[in-house]
Amino acid sequence: MKEVLGEVERWRAAGRRVAVARVVAVEGSGPRDPGATMAVSEDGEVAGSVSGGCVEGAVVEQALEVLAGDGVARLCTFGYSDDEAFAVGLTCGGTVHVFVEPLDW
Amino acid sequence: MTLYEALRDALRAEEAVALATVVELTPEEGAGDAGDPGEHGVGLGAKLLVRPVGAELGTLGNDDLDRVVTRDARAALETGLTSTRHYGPRGQARRRAVAVFIESFAPPPHMVIFGAVDFTAALGRAAKLLGYRVTVCDARPVFATPARFPMADEVVVDWPDRHLAKVGGELGPRDAVCVLTHDPKFDVPAIVAALRTRVGYLGAMGSRRTHAERVARLREAGVGEEGLGRVMAPIGLDIGARTPEETAVSVCAEMIALRTGRKAPSLRDVEGPIHARAGEAPAGPVPGGADAAQGRDGPHLDDGRPPA
């Protein structure tokens, strides 16, 4: 959270809505530990990261959906799996749980 | 002030603070669901901001859950741990109705280095790399100067035990005390004083012989087996470090291994020379062939660190 504060404050000062995505759990090998944070502004600017790069795009999409839609927080799971439900995978074989929510608190 | 603003201000001031967030609800285990907090009032995204002391800000939905999570968040602040924990809707243990992500924002850990020597500068730089706030303390004003230790956040001219009497109460499990003086008149009182704190890592430099003598003096000073067991000496992992920089890496690696509970070989727990012998190479093919390997039979370097 600390590393995205500067950008988040800039967006807030400009009156832009912000979503925050945080890694809350990792199973197996994952590039970033719980606490890794990405912030996304409603017009698609991004600060911080939640992985080594493999799921960033999908997380930005989720964040923009949260901001555009009903504003309800969601827990997203990304991981390597045979299950087709996991469209986005981590090349390292781990699973990462990312909580995406509007910064309205 | 919103909860976010309180968090922002605490982070900027580098104050210890933990943010707990409800990240998952399992309705069949008695929690509400995303759209409906249910009878226990627990909603997805609900938040609680916890400080080491004082009242918390916000709520996860009910007082029972808040109380249990506040306790766990304070424990997380002690260790600097960030993780997701599961509870019943009223904070019950061994239930998985509510997943709470407890993110601990602890201030930087503190390393206090006693002894203003060459190793101190290298260790101070390595500790900064790992995010420590670094204090260098030595009783000799000629050596303990900010000019000699520009990486240090603080350079203190004082006797180690007197300095620890002042600041020792602030040291906790995430902090480190490294005694590099290897002079019994400084390091015995420094270690005795450090043992009175809750510091997580306590290392002392010196050869095996120096440390054997030091152990005898520590016993005379009333330190028991439990106290001696906390002292990592000779300081560092058994990686054959020689230079101040290599020694700094071996000390920092030992601090990490001690924290994570990994079995990296500490010098304390093995026998034999501390420094690699000249020309020592790993088992297997030796770069440079027979000439390079010859040094292994050469004279054996002294066990101790070079004098400061």
Coordinates of C-alpha atoms in Angstrom, one line a residue:
Chain A
M1 CA 0.0 0.0 0.0
K2 CA 2.8 2.3 0.9
E3 CA 4.4 2.2 -2.6
V4 CA 1.1 3.4 -4.3
L5 CA 0.2 6.1 -1.9
G6 CA 1.7 8.9 -4.0
E7 CA -0.2 8.0 -7.1
V8 CA -3.4 7.3 -5.2
E9 CA -3.2 10.7 -3.5
R10 CA -2.6 12.4 -6.9
W11 CA -5.7 10.7 -8.4
R12 CA -7.9 11.5 -5.4
A13 CA -6.8 15.1 -5.5
A14 CA -7.9 15.2 -9.2
G15 CA -11.3 13.8 -8.2
R16 CA -10.8 10.4 -9.9
R17 CA -12.2 7.2 -8.4
V18 CA -9.7 4.6 -7.5
A19 CA -9.7 0.8 -7.1
V20 CA -7.2 -1.1 -5.0
A21 CA -6.1 -4.7 -5.6
R22 CA -4.1 -6.5 -3.0
V23 CA -2.6 -10.0 -2.9
V24 CA -4.2 -11.6 0.2
A25 CA -2.9 -15.2 -0.1
V26 CA -0.5 -17.2 -2.2
E27 CA -0.3 -21.0 -2.6
G28 CA 2.7 -22.6 -4.0
S29 CA 5.3 -20.5 -5.7
G30 CA 4.3 -16.9 -6.3
P31 CA 6.3 -13.9 -7.3
R32 CA 4.8 -11.5 -4.7
D33 CA 3.8 -12.0 -1.1
P34 CA 0.5 -11.1 0.5
G35 CA 0.3 -7.3 0.8
A36 CA 1.6 -6.6 -2.7
T37 CA -0.7 -3.8 -4.0
M38 CA -1.8 -2.3 -7.2
A39 CA -4.0 0.8 -7.6
V40 CA -6.0 1.6 -10.7
S41 CA -7.7 4.9 -11.5
E42 CA -11.0 5.0 -13.2
D43 CA -9.4 6.2 -16.4
G44 CA -7.0 3.2 -16.4
E45 CA -3.8 4.5 -14.9
V46 CA -1.9 1.9 -12.8
A47 CA 0.5 2.1 -9.9
G48 CA 2.3 -0.8 -8.1
S49 CA 2.0 -4.5 -9.0
V50 CA 0.7 -7.8 -7.7
S51 CA 2.8 -10.3 -9.6
G52 CA 5.9 -10.6 -11.7
G53 CA 3.8 -9.3 -14.5
C54 CA 1.7 -12.4 -15.5
V55 CA -1.7 -11.4 -14.1
E56 CA -1.4 -7.6 -14.0
G57 CA -3.5 -7.2 -17.1
A58 CA -6.3 -9.3 -15.7
V59 CA -6.2 -7.5 -12.4
V60 CA -6.5 -4.1 -14.1
E61 CA -9.6 -5.4 -16.0
Q62 CA -11.2 -6.5 -12.7
A63 CA -10.4 -3.2 -11.1
L64 CA -12.0 -1.2 -13.9
E65 CA -15.0 -3.5 -13.7
V66 CA -15.4 -2.9 -10.0
L67 CA -15.2 0.9 -10.7
A68 CA -17.6 0.8 -13.6
G69 CA -20.1 -1.7 -12.2
D70 CA -21.9 -1.9 -8.8
G71 CA -18.7 -1.2 -6.8
V72 CA -18.9 -4.5 -5.0
A73 CA -15.5 -5.9 -3.9
R74 CA -14.4 -9.2 -5.2
L75 CA -11.8 -11.9 -4.5
C76 CA -10.1 -13.1 -7.7
T77 CA -8.1 -16.3 -8.0
F78 CA -5.4 -16.7 -10.6
G79 CA -3.4 -19.9 -10.9
Y80 CA -2.1 -22.7 -13.0
S81 CA -4.8 -25.3 -13.5
D82 CA -6.3 -27.7 -16.0
D83 CA -9.6 -26.2 -15.2
E84 CA -10.6 -23.9 -18.0
A85 CA -12.1 -21.5 -15.4
F86 CA -8.5 -20.2 -14.8
A87 CA -8.0 -18.3 -18.0
V88 CA -5.0 -16.4 -16.6
G89 CA -2.1 -18.4 -15.2
L90 CA 1.1 -17.9 -13.3
T91 CA 4.0 -19.4 -15.2
C92 CA 5.6 -20.4 -11.8
G93 CA 2.8 -22.8 -11.1
G94 CA 1.5 -21.0 -8.0
T95 CA -2.0 -19.6 -7.2
V96 CA -2.5 -16.1 -6.1
H97 CA -5.7 -14.6 -4.5
V98 CA -6.2 -10.9 -5.2
F99 CA -8.9 -8.8 -3.4
V100 CA -10.1 -6.0 -5.6
E101 CA -12.2 -3.2 -4.1
P102 CA -13.1 0.4 -4.7
L103 CA -11.2 2.8 -2.5
D104 CA -14.4 4.3 -1.0
W105 CA -13.5 3.7 2.7
Chain B
M1 CA -11.2 11.5 8.7
T2 CA -11.9 8.3 6.7
L3 CA -10.2 5.0 7.6
Y4 CA -8.1 5.3 4.4
E5 CA -6.9 8.8 5.5
A6 CA -5.9 7.5 9.0
L7 CA -4.0 4.6 7.3
R8 CA -2.3 7.0 4.9
D9 CA -1.2 9.3 7.7
A10 CA 0.1 6.4 9.8
L11 CA 2.1 5.0 6.8
R12 CA 3.6 8.4 6.1
A13 CA 4.7 8.8 9.7
E14 CA 6.1 5.3 9.7
E15 CA 3.8 4.4 12.6
A16 CA 2.9 0.8 13.3
V17 CA -0.6 0.1 12.0
A18 CA -2.5 -3.0 10.8
L19 CA -5.4 -3.0 8.4
A20 CA -7.9 -5.9 8.6
T21 CA -10.3 -6.5 5.7
V22 CA -13.0 -9.1 5.3
V23 CA -12.0 -10.7 1.9
E24 CA -14.3 -13.8 1.8
L25 CA -17.5 -15.0 3.3
T26 CA -18.8 -18.6 3.4
P27 CA -22.6 -18.3 3.8
E28 CA -23.0 -22.0 4.5
E29 CA -20.7 -21.7 7.5
G30 CA -22.9 -19.0 9.1
A31 CA -21.5 -15.8 7.5
G32 CA -23.6 -13.4 5.4
D33 CA -22.7 -13.1 1.7
A34 CA -21.4 -10.3 -0.5
G35 CA -24.7 -8.6 -0.8
D36 CA -26.0 -9.2 2.7
P37 CA -24.0 -8.9 5.8
G38 CA -26.4 -11.3 7.6
E39 CA -27.3 -11.6 11.3
H40 CA -23.7 -11.0 12.4
G41 CA -23.3 -7.9 10.4
V42 CA -20.1 -9.0 8.6
G43 CA -19.9 -7.7 5.1
L44 CA -17.3 -8.2 2.3
G45 CA -14.7 -5.5 2.4
A46 CA -15.5 -4.4 6.0
K47 CA -12.4 -3.0 7.7
L48 CA -10.7 -2.5 11.0
L49 CA -7.6 -0.3 11.6
V50 CA -5.6 -1.5 14.5
R51 CA -2.7 0.2 16.3
P52 CA -0.4 -1.3 19.0
V53 CA -2.3 0.5 21.7
G54 CA -5.5 2.5 21.8
A55 CA -8.9 2.2 20.2
E56 CA -9.3 0.6 16.8
L57 CA -11.0 2.4 13.9
G58 CA -13.9 0.9 11.9
T59 CA -15.5 -2.5 12.4
L60 CA -15.7 -5.9 10.7
G61 CA -19.3 -6.2 11.7
N62 CA -19.6 -7.0 15.4
D63 CA -17.6 -6.5 18.6
D64 CA -16.7 -10.2 19.1
L65 CA -15.0 -10.5 15.7
D66 CA -13.4 -7.0 16.2
R67 CA -11.9 -8.1 19.5
V68 CA -10.4 -11.3 18.3
V69 CA -9.0 -9.7 15.1
T70 CA -7.6 -6.8 17.0
R71 CA -5.6 -9.2 19.2
D72 CA -4.4 -11.1 16.1
A73 CA -3.5 -7.9 14.3
R74 CA -1.4 -6.7 17.2
A75 CA 0.4 -10.0 17.3
A76 CA 1.0 -9.6 13.5
L77 CA 2.5 -6.1 14.1
E78 CA 5.0 -7.6 16.5
T79 CA 6.3 -10.0 13.9
G80 CA 5.6 -7.9 10.8
L81 CA 3.6 -10.8 9.4
T82 CA 0.8 -10.2 6.7
S83 CA -1.6 -13.0 6.1
T84 CA -5.2 -14.1 5.7
R85 CA -6.8 -15.8 8.8
H86 CA -10.2 -17.5 9.2
Y87 CA -12.8 -17.2 11.9
G88 CA -16.3 -17.9 12.8
P89 CA -18.8 -15.0 12.3
R90 CA -18.2 -14.0 15.9
G91 CA -14.5 -14.5 15.8
Q92 CA -14.6 -18.2 16.8
A93 CA -11.4 -20.2 16.3
R94 CA -11.2 -23.2 14.0
R95 CA -14.0 -22.0 11.8
R96 CA -13.8 -20.7 8.2
A97 CA -17.0 -18.6 7.8
V98 CA -15.0 -15.3 7.5
A99 CA -11.6 -14.8 5.8
V100 CA -9.9 -11.7 7.2
F101 CA -6.8 -10.3 5.5
I102 CA -4.5 -8.8 8.2
E103 CA -2.0 -6.5 6.6
S104 CA 0.6 -5.3 9.0
F105 CA 2.5 -2.1 8.3
A106 CA 5.3 -2.3 10.9
P107 CA 7.9 0.5 11.0
P108 CA 11.3 -0.5 9.7
P109 CA 13.1 -3.0 12.0
H110 CA 16.1 -1.5 13.9
M111 CA 19.7 -2.7 13.9
V112 CA 22.0 -1.5 16.6
I113 CA 25.7 -2.0 15.8
F114 CA 28.2 -1.7 18.6
G115 CA 31.7 -0.9 17.6
A116 CA 32.7 1.7 15.0
V117 CA 35.0 -0.6 12.8
D118 CA 35.3 -1.4 9.1
F119 CA 32.9 -4.3 9.5
T120 CA 30.4 -1.8 10.8
A121 CA 30.3 0.3 7.6
A122 CA 29.7 -2.8 5.5
L123 CA 27.1 -4.3 7.8
G124 CA 25.4 -0.9 8.0
R125 CA 25.1 -0.8 4.2
A126 CA 23.8 -4.4 4.0
A127 CA 21.3 -3.7 6.7
K128 CA 20.0 -0.6 4.8
L129 CA 19.6 -2.8 1.7
L130 CA 17.3 -5.0 3.8
G131 CA 15.3 -2.0 5.1
Y132 CA 16.7 -1.7 8.6
R133 CA 17.0 1.6 10.5
V134 CA 20.7 1.5 11.5
T135 CA 22.2 2.9 14.7
V136 CA 26.0 2.8 15.2
C137 CA 27.2 3.1 18.7
D138 CA 30.8 3.3 20.1
A139 CA 32.2 5.0 23.2
R140 CA 35.1 6.5 21.2
P141 CA 34.2 9.9 19.7
V142 CA 37.1 9.7 17.2
F143 CA 35.6 6.7 15.6
A144 CA 31.9 7.1 16.0
T145 CA 31.3 9.9 13.5
P146 CA 28.6 10.4 10.9
A147 CA 31.3 11.0 8.3
R148 CA 32.7 7.4 8.8
F149 CA 29.2 5.9 8.8
P150 CA 27.1 7.9 6.3
M151 CA 24.7 5.0 5.8
A152 CA 23.7 5.1 9.5
D153 CA 20.5 6.7 10.5
E154 CA 22.1 7.6 13.8
V155 CA 25.6 7.6 15.2
V156 CA 25.8 7.6 19.0
V157 CA 28.9 8.2 21.2
D158 CA 28.1 6.2 24.3
W159 CA 28.9 3.0 26.1
P160 CA 26.9 0.1 24.7
D161 CA 25.3 -0.9 28.0
R162 CA 24.3 2.7 28.7
H163 CA 22.8 3.2 25.3
L164 CA 20.8 0.0 25.6
A165 CA 19.6 1.1 29.1
K166 CA 18.1 4.1 27.2
V167 CA 16.6 2.4 24.1
G168 CA 16.6 -1.3 24.9
G169 CA 12.9 -1.2 25.8
E170 CA 12.0 -0.3 22.2
L171 CA 13.8 -3.4 20.8
G172 CA 11.6 -6.4 19.7
P173 CA 11.6 -9.7 17.9
R174 CA 12.2 -8.0 14.5
D175 CA 15.2 -6.0 15.6
A176 CA 18.9 -6.9 15.8
V177 CA 21.9 -6.1 18.0
C178 CA 25.3 -6.8 16.5
V179 CA 28.3 -6.5 18.8
L180 CA 31.4 -6.0 16.6
T181 CA 33.7 -4.5 19.3
H182 CA 35.4 -7.8 20.1
D183 CA 36.9 -6.1 23.2
P184 CA 35.7 -7.7 26.4
K185 CA 35.4 -4.4 28.2
F186 CA 32.8 -3.3 25.7
D187 CA 31.2 -6.4 24.4
V188 CA 30.5 -8.3 27.7
P189 CA 28.4 -5.4 29.1
A190 CA 26.8 -4.9 25.7
I191 CA 25.7 -8.5 25.4
V192 CA 24.5 -8.6 29.0
A193 CA 22.4 -5.4 28.4
A194 CA 21.1 -6.8 25.0
L195 CA 20.0 -10.0 26.8
R196 CA 17.7 -7.9 29.0
T197 CA 15.8 -6.7 25.8
R198 CA 13.4 -8.7 23.6
V199 CA 15.7 -8.2 20.6
G200 CA 15.2 -11.1 18.1
Y201 CA 18.8 -11.3 16.8
L202 CA 21.9 -10.9 18.9
G203 CA 25.2 -11.6 17.2
A204 CA 28.7 -11.1 18.5
M205 CA 31.9 -11.0 16.4
G206 CA 35.2 -12.6 17.3
S207 CA 37.2 -15.8 16.7
R208 CA 36.2 -19.0 18.3
R209 CA 38.9 -18.4 20.9
T210 CA 37.7 -14.9 21.6
H211 CA 34.2 -16.2 22.0
A212 CA 35.3 -19.0 24.3
E213 CA 36.9 -16.4 26.6
R214 CA 33.8 -14.2 26.2
V215 CA 31.5 -17.0 27.3
A216 CA 33.5 -17.4 30.4
R217 CA 33.2 -13.7 31.2
L218 CA 29.5 -13.8 30.4
R219 CA 29.0 -16.6 32.9
E220 CA 31.0 -14.6 35.5
A221 CA 28.6 -11.8 34.8
G222 CA 25.7 -14.1 35.6
V223 CA 24.5 -15.0 32.1
G224 CA 22.9 -18.5 32.2
E225 CA 22.5 -21.1 29.4
E226 CA 19.3 -19.6 28.1
G227 CA 21.0 -16.2 27.6
L228 CA 24.1 -17.8 26.1
G229 CA 21.8 -19.7 23.7
R230 CA 20.5 -16.4 22.3
V231 CA 24.0 -15.2 21.3
M232 CA 25.0 -15.9 17.8
A233 CA 28.7 -16.1 18.0
P234 CA 31.0 -16.3 16.1
I235 CA 28.6 -14.1 14.2
G236 CA 27.3 -15.1 10.7
L237 CA 26.7 -18.1 8.5
D238 CA 29.4 -20.6 7.6
I239 CA 30.0 -19.3 4.1
G240 CA 33.7 -18.7 4.3
A241 CA 33.3 -14.9 4.4
R242 CA 36.5 -12.9 4.6
T243 CA 36.1 -9.3 3.7
P244 CA 33.9 -6.8 5.7
E245 CA 31.4 -6.9 2.9
E246 CA 31.3 -10.7 2.7
T247 CA 31.0 -10.9 6.5
A248 CA 28.1 -8.4 6.3
V249 CA 26.3 -10.8 3.9
S250 CA 26.9 -13.7 6.2
V251 CA 25.5 -11.8 9.2
C252 CA 22.4 -10.6 7.3
A253 CA 21.8 -14.1 5.9
E254 CA 22.0 -15.5 9.4
M255 CA 19.4 -13.0 10.6
I256 CA 17.1 -14.0 7.8
A257 CA 17.6 -17.7 8.5
L258 CA 17.0 -17.2 12.2
R259 CA 13.8 -15.4 11.5
T260 CA 12.5 -17.9 8.9
G261 CA 13.7 -20.9 10.9
R262 CA 15.7 -22.3 8.0
K263 CA 18.6 -24.6 8.6
A264 CA 21.4 -22.6 7.1
P265 CA 24.6 -23.5 8.9
S266 CA 25.6 -20.9 11.4
L267 CA 29.2 -20.6 12.4
R268 CA 28.1 -21.2 16.0
D269 CA 26.8 -24.6 15.2
V270 CA 29.7 -26.0 13.2
E271 CA 33.4 -26.4 13.8
G272 CA 36.5 -25.4 11.8
P273 CA 37.9 -22.2 10.4
I274 CA 35.6 -19.2 10.0
H275 CA 37.2 -17.9 6.8
A276 CA 37.7 -19.7 3.5
R277 CA 41.3 -20.9 3.0
A278 CA 43.2 -19.2 0.3
G279 CA 42.3 -20.9 -3.0
E280 CA 39.5 -22.9 -1.4
A281 CA 37.1 -24.1 -4.1
P282 CA 33.8 -26.0 -4.0
A283 CA 33.8 -29.7 -4.5
G284 CA 33.7 -30.7 -8.2
P285 CA 35.5 -29.3 -11.1
V286 CA 37.9 -26.6 -10.0
P287 CA 38.2 -23.5 -12.3
G288 CA 41.8 -23.2 -13.3
G289 CA 42.6 -26.9 -12.7
A290 CA 45.4 -28.3 -10.5
D291 CA 47.1 -24.9 -9.9
A292 CA 44.1 -23.3 -8.4
A293 CA 43.3 -26.4 -6.2
Q294 CA 46.8 -26.4 -4.8
G295 CA 46.1 -23.7 -2.3
R296 CA 43.9 -26.1 -0.4
D297 CA 47.0 -27.7 1.0
G298 CA 48.6 -24.4 1.7
P299 CA 48.9 -22.7 5.1
H300 CA 45.7 -22.3 7.1
L301 CA 44.5 -18.8 7.8
D302 CA 43.9 -17.7 11.3
D303 CA 40.5 -18.5 12.7
G304 CA 39.7 -15.0 13.8
R305 CA 38.5 -12.0 11.9
P306 CA 41.3 -9.5 11.0
P307 CA 41.8 -6.9 13.7
A308 CA 39.6 -3.8 13.4

